[in-house]
Amino acid sequence: MSSEYASHFGITNVPYGIASSTIRTQPQCVTRIADEVIFLDPLASSGLFEHVKGLPPGVFRTRTLNDFAALPKEVHKQVREAIQGAYEKGNLAAASESVEDINMHLPVRIGDFTDFSASKDHVLNAGEAITGQRSFPPGFLKYPAAYVGRCSSISISGTPCRRPHGQFIEDYTVPEKKIIYGPSRALDYELEVGAVIGRPVQPGQMLKASDADKHIFGLLLVNDWSARDIQGLEMNPLGPFNGKNFLTSISPWVITPEALESFKVPAPPRDEEVATFMDDKEAVNYAINLEAQVIRNGTATTTCKVGFNTMYWTFRHMLAHHTIGGCGLRTGDLIASGTVSGQADDEHGCLLELTSNGRKPATLNGGTELRYLEDGDEVRLTGRVGNTSDGVGFGECVGVVKPPRGL
Amino acid sequence: MSSEYASHFGITNVPYGIASSTIRTQPQCVTRIADEVIFLDPLASSGLFEHVKGLPPGVFRTRTLNDFAALPKEVHKQVREAIQGAYEKGNLAAASESVEDINMHLPVRIGDFTDFSASKDHVLNAGEAITGQRSFPPGFLKYPAAYVGRCSSISISGTPCRRPHGQFIEDYTVPEKKIIYGPSRALDYELEVGAVIGRPVQPGQMLKASDADKHIFGLLLVNDWSARDIQGLEMNPLGPFNGKNFLTSISPWVITPEALESFKVPAPPRDEEVATFMDDKEAVNYAINLEAQVIRNGTATTTCKVGFNTMYWTFRHMLAHHTIGGCGLRTGDLIASGTVSGQADDEHGCLLELTSNGRKPATLNGGTELRYLEDGDEVRLTGRVGNTSDGVGFGECVGVVKPPRGL
């Protein structure tokens, strides 16, 4: 029997990740085809990549994809083709194990994590849920907003989300606004896509949006767990901190630009003129169909279905804005898109939007109310590229909410 | 002739850093006494630390202080005493080189960088310079504000500061608020103190302020260079990003809690009741005398003299707030205090405050006006602990402003 996600990993996908097993106990570089996880170092030892110029020996034996990610696109392309060729010849069995027998680990060593806010609809919806106003921050039509996130809290899909303690306003509806300390009462998820940096951007190398693609090693799913009450009090004036830094989950498989190539779609038109370096005639998104589910008492409810093609700012724009002041990007850096949301009621990528900050509960399939996440709730993010038959997807990014720690 | 800072590095200091020289080309762990930089690996090889239980072989041969910083306080104490003893016996000459012959490097590998805003006076002054209002952000009397900073842009003292490009409002005084793109016109420094994490805080280990000291390996000076125009446009709603991520400079010597022990002073009283975990009967600052200078055309002007004892929130509070939601801290993490400012006119730790966001220029000793930093200006931050005769200081953290890159 094939797994739920076997069809995400067709022969045109060839994603990269880091895995270990009882046979191969040292985490190392792998790819996946259907439900087979294929270890790349044994393939390299067998000579499969011998013809690939510029592939350092032992590069797949490392605990992260960083060394491989930093290599030129031409090397990535040849490795991909060699894997596809060997699969077609049935030559991968000795290096393969079933996905059932595998532990996945963080795919890259992340030196810096930037989370953008690149969706127009998210900005308008989230603003409305908090302030009642639908308006853009002052610079939003010139560049995507961003904040820096916590690297040490980035964890692999499957890591439980312990409900964080923090300080927040007890009841926003009363004028006295008393600040209390305790477990968050407004735990949320954010459905996002992340880009992993491959070829580094040197400090001072100011990217143009049209020239940024070559620095992206691949994409993955991101759940930027958020405690809205803690975040709400701390946002003014320095942005999110404890409301976000307790956990960020990422999916284990990095989907490469080569796999995504056939799924390019144009970015939405610009509402305002932008600076020359942000002007990107070929601004492209990808046709990624994202979905969020909340699973309570074993019953799943789809809370969001949204296309990544709705994003106003693309990763090309994000990288250009990020580097224009001279900030470098290192291999393995994670650049996330921010919550992906569309205009429709079923296109809200977080509960802040879906439930208007908990004021207008949704009803789950089991019949219970959903305002924010409850202890025991599981959040499942998935992403499929193109149609079901295209064979390219991200798999899932999941996490169960655990009750707060005792003090 | 002794250097300007020889008196900062008396025998009661014994700071740690990473240095290389033409003789010892591989960056490695050092200490400094007066103007002598002492390489610790040769001392270890000579048996000086043989009696220190728990000091791993080769720990001083590494390119960062991380492995040493992670060791128990008792190990740090014994190493310090052994160095002091050997100095008194005149046994350090073979491992020493003059500070003139040394290159200093980043002292630690920094996995995450958090910059707090812990000074009441800075918050009030900076707010007034921007909005005309002297008031605290909503949560400020309950906990220090914070944002996450960019690790890859942290550089050692002496690194030039290239004026960043960015997008900002051309002229805040006109109502149309046109956004333009170009080199920042409001480049500023921030005089800060940073704490380097030693013993890590595990994810989920919620610190109390009274219990946080043991995780601090030592302190250093931080210049959080800021482009106020870029920052001003982007702050709403996600906090500082491109306005800060182009460069953060740190001083090379980590000053240990053992060296600072005799210079503890009580923290200011609390204005409001705080949560139990933030309640710290022994809240202590250190008597550090900080100074900022702007050097233009070879002439230095002291722009700020302020005591670190003015800080409302201490590092103990900062670590407790940082970890209360479950966020871990790793060895080498940098936790900065935010701008240190006092109440008096000569106690403004940045130009935003000193010149009211450039509207009220100061006059430099050379006679020119200072609104924000000009190309060629050098910024020098220094910090001395206690009095001149106490022999404990940070040395300096310097950087010269370079003109913007051509496009």
mmCIF file of C-alpha atoms in Angstrom, chain A residues 177-312:
data_model
loop_
_atom_site.group_PDB
_atom_site.id
_atom_site.type_symbol
_atom_site.label_atom_id
_atom_site.label_comp_id
_atom_site.label_asym_id
_atom_site.label_seq_id
_atom_site.Cartn_x
_atom_site.Cartn_y
_atom_site.Cartn_z
ATOM 1 C CA LYS A 177 -6.274 46.354 29.354
ATOM 2 C CA LYS A 178 -4.751 44.443 32.260
ATOM 3 C CA ILE A 179 -1.545 42.568 31.391
ATOM 4 C CA ILE A 180 -1.390 39.026 32.771
ATOM 5 C CA TYR A 181 1.098 36.154 32.630
ATOM 6 C CA GLY A 182 0.119 32.612 31.675
ATOM 7 C CA PRO A 183 -0.266 30.091 28.840
ATOM 8 C CA SER A 184 -1.291 31.651 25.524
ATOM 9 C CA ARG A 185 -5.023 31.576 24.830
ATOM 10 C CA ALA A 186 -4.653 32.389 21.142
ATOM 11 C CA LEU A 187 -2.354 29.796 19.604
ATOM 12 C CA ASP A 188 -2.381 29.930 15.807
ATOM 13 C CA TYR A 189 -0.621 28.410 12.820
ATOM 14 C CA GLU A 190 0.542 30.188 9.674
ATOM 15 C CA LEU A 191 0.526 28.423 6.306
ATOM 16 C CA GLU A 192 3.697 29.515 4.512
ATOM 17 C CA VAL A 193 6.181 28.507 1.854
ATOM 18 C CA GLY A 194 9.913 28.874 2.534
ATOM 19 C CA ALA A 195 12.878 29.241 0.198
ATOM 20 C CA VAL A 196 16.258 27.754 1.100
ATOM 21 C CA ILE A 197 19.278 29.726 -0.085
ATOM 22 C CA GLY A 198 21.732 27.765 -2.236
ATOM 23 C CA ARG A 199 24.439 29.859 -3.848
ATOM 24 C CA PRO A 200 25.225 32.555 -1.269
ATOM 25 C CA VAL A 201 24.798 36.284 -1.804
ATOM 26 C CA GLN A 202 27.962 38.042 -0.678
ATOM 27 C CA PRO A 203 27.568 41.020 1.683
ATOM 28 C CA GLY A 204 27.287 44.074 -0.536
ATOM 29 C CA GLN A 205 26.104 42.118 -3.583
ATOM 30 C CA MET A 206 22.854 43.969 -4.248
ATOM 31 C CA LEU A 207 20.486 41.645 -6.094
ATOM 32 C CA LYS A 208 17.923 42.728 -8.643
ATOM 33 C CA ALA A 209 14.653 40.812 -8.468
ATOM 34 C CA SER A 210 15.191 39.598 -12.022
ATOM 35 C CA ASP A 211 18.517 38.072 -11.010
ATOM 36 C CA ALA A 212 17.606 36.431 -7.705
ATOM 37 C CA ASP A 213 16.375 32.979 -8.804
ATOM 38 C CA LYS A 214 19.830 31.494 -9.072
ATOM 39 C CA HIS A 215 20.324 31.791 -5.298
ATOM 40 C CA ILE A 216 17.351 29.581 -4.421
ATOM 41 C CA PHE A 217 18.156 25.930 -3.754
ATOM 42 C CA GLY A 218 14.529 24.959 -3.295
ATOM 43 C CA LEU A 219 11.234 25.420 -1.489
ATOM 44 C CA LEU A 220 9.536 23.771 1.487
ATOM 45 C CA LEU A 221 6.471 24.262 3.706
ATOM 46 C CA VAL A 222 6.650 26.399 6.837
ATOM 47 C CA ASN A 223 4.295 26.594 9.813
ATOM 48 C CA ASP A 224 5.132 29.797 11.665
ATOM 49 C CA TRP A 225 3.284 28.973 14.903
ATOM 50 C CA SER A 226 2.083 32.183 16.528
ATOM 51 C CA ALA A 227 0.664 33.096 19.925
ATOM 52 C CA ARG A 228 -1.557 35.998 18.899
ATOM 53 C CA ASP A 229 -2.125 37.371 22.394
ATOM 54 C CA ILE A 230 1.600 37.463 23.236
ATOM 55 C CA GLN A 231 2.390 38.832 19.781
ATOM 56 C CA GLY A 232 -0.369 41.423 19.985
ATOM 57 C CA LEU A 233 1.070 43.073 23.068
ATOM 58 C CA GLU A 234 4.714 43.016 21.941
ATOM 59 C CA MET A 235 4.377 44.040 18.263
ATOM 60 C CA ASN A 236 4.502 47.748 19.028
ATOM 61 C CA PRO A 237 7.165 48.914 18.294
ATOM 62 C CA LEU A 238 9.744 46.218 17.467
ATOM 63 C CA GLY A 239 7.646 43.518 15.804
ATOM 64 C CA PRO A 240 7.030 39.862 16.731
ATOM 65 C CA PHE A 241 9.314 38.175 19.268
ATOM 66 C CA ASN A 242 7.998 35.818 21.982
ATOM 67 C CA GLY A 243 4.755 35.504 20.020
ATOM 68 C CA LYS A 244 6.700 33.576 17.371
ATOM 69 C CA ASN A 245 10.025 32.359 18.774
ATOM 70 C CA PHE A 246 8.818 29.212 20.561
ATOM 71 C CA LEU A 247 8.553 27.040 17.431
ATOM 72 C CA THR A 248 8.680 27.174 13.645
ATOM 73 C CA SER A 249 8.058 23.879 11.814
ATOM 74 C CA ILE A 250 9.358 23.046 8.342
ATOM 75 C CA SER A 251 8.606 20.141 6.039
ATOM 76 C CA PRO A 252 11.519 17.757 5.447
ATOM 77 C CA TRP A 253 11.713 17.771 1.629
ATOM 78 C CA VAL A 254 13.304 20.594 -0.341
ATOM 79 C CA ILE A 255 11.586 20.865 -3.725
ATOM 80 C CA THR A 256 13.987 22.171 -6.341
ATOM 81 C CA PRO A 257 13.464 24.891 -8.968
ATOM 82 C CA GLU A 258 14.042 22.190 -11.600
ATOM 83 C CA ALA A 259 10.974 20.296 -10.337
ATOM 84 C CA LEU A 260 8.947 23.508 -10.186
ATOM 85 C CA GLU A 261 10.024 24.799 -13.600
ATOM 86 C CA SER A 262 6.912 23.620 -15.498
ATOM 87 C CA PHE A 263 4.606 25.194 -12.929
ATOM 88 C CA LYS A 264 5.584 28.831 -13.258
ATOM 89 C CA VAL A 265 2.730 31.310 -13.354
ATOM 90 C CA PRO A 266 2.914 35.082 -13.687
ATOM 91 C CA ALA A 267 2.860 37.166 -10.530
ATOM 92 C CA PRO A 268 -0.109 39.524 -10.097
ATOM 93 C CA PRO A 269 0.312 42.962 -11.703
ATOM 94 C CA ARG A 270 1.836 45.766 -9.610
ATOM 95 C CA ASP A 271 -0.555 48.278 -8.066
ATOM 96 C CA GLU A 272 2.143 50.937 -7.874
ATOM 97 C CA GLU A 273 5.391 51.712 -9.621
ATOM 98 C CA VAL A 274 8.346 50.074 -7.852
ATOM 99 C CA ALA A 275 12.060 50.873 -7.609
ATOM 100 C CA THR A 276 14.164 49.723 -10.567
ATOM 101 C CA PHE A 277 15.799 46.851 -8.683
ATOM 102 C CA MET A 278 12.348 45.506 -7.734
ATOM 103 C CA ASP A 279 10.975 45.846 -11.275
ATOM 104 C CA ASP A 280 10.716 42.301 -12.597
ATOM 105 C CA LYS A 281 9.135 41.821 -15.982
ATOM 106 C CA GLU A 282 9.254 38.060 -15.546
ATOM 107 C CA ALA A 283 7.983 38.025 -11.974
ATOM 108 C CA VAL A 284 6.850 34.460 -11.426
ATOM 109 C CA ASN A 285 5.105 32.545 -8.729
ATOM 110 C CA TYR A 286 4.538 28.822 -8.800
ATOM 111 C CA ALA A 287 1.207 27.006 -9.114
ATOM 112 C CA ILE A 288 1.359 25.427 -5.653
ATOM 113 C CA ASN A 289 -1.941 24.316 -4.155
ATOM 114 C CA LEU A 290 -1.638 24.720 -0.412
ATOM 115 C CA GLU A 291 -3.939 23.306 2.192
ATOM 116 C CA ALA A 292 -4.233 23.580 5.973
ATOM 117 C CA GLN A 293 -6.161 21.128 8.135
ATOM 118 C CA VAL A 294 -6.978 21.087 11.823
ATOM 119 C CA ILE A 295 -7.422 17.575 13.191
ATOM 120 C CA ARG A 296 -9.362 17.392 16.449
ATOM 121 C CA ASN A 297 -10.316 14.104 18.106
ATOM 122 C CA GLY A 298 -9.201 12.251 15.001
ATOM 123 C CA THR A 299 -11.406 14.190 12.598
ATOM 124 C CA ALA A 300 -9.776 16.429 10.011
ATOM 125 C CA THR A 301 -11.260 19.713 8.830
ATOM 126 C CA THR A 302 -9.781 21.639 5.943
ATOM 127 C CA THR A 303 -9.470 25.212 7.171
ATOM 128 C CA CYS A 304 -7.759 26.683 4.097
ATOM 129 C CA LYS A 305 -7.181 25.923 0.429
ATOM 130 C CA VAL A 306 -5.145 28.579 -1.325
ATOM 131 C CA GLY A 307 -2.866 28.930 -4.306
ATOM 132 C CA PHE A 308 0.663 30.275 -3.884
ATOM 133 C CA ASN A 309 0.087 32.079 -7.197
ATOM 134 C CA THR A 310 -1.938 34.668 -5.242
ATOM 135 C CA MET A 311 1.205 36.084 -3.625
ATOM 136 C CA TYR A 312 1.793 39.728 -4.489
#
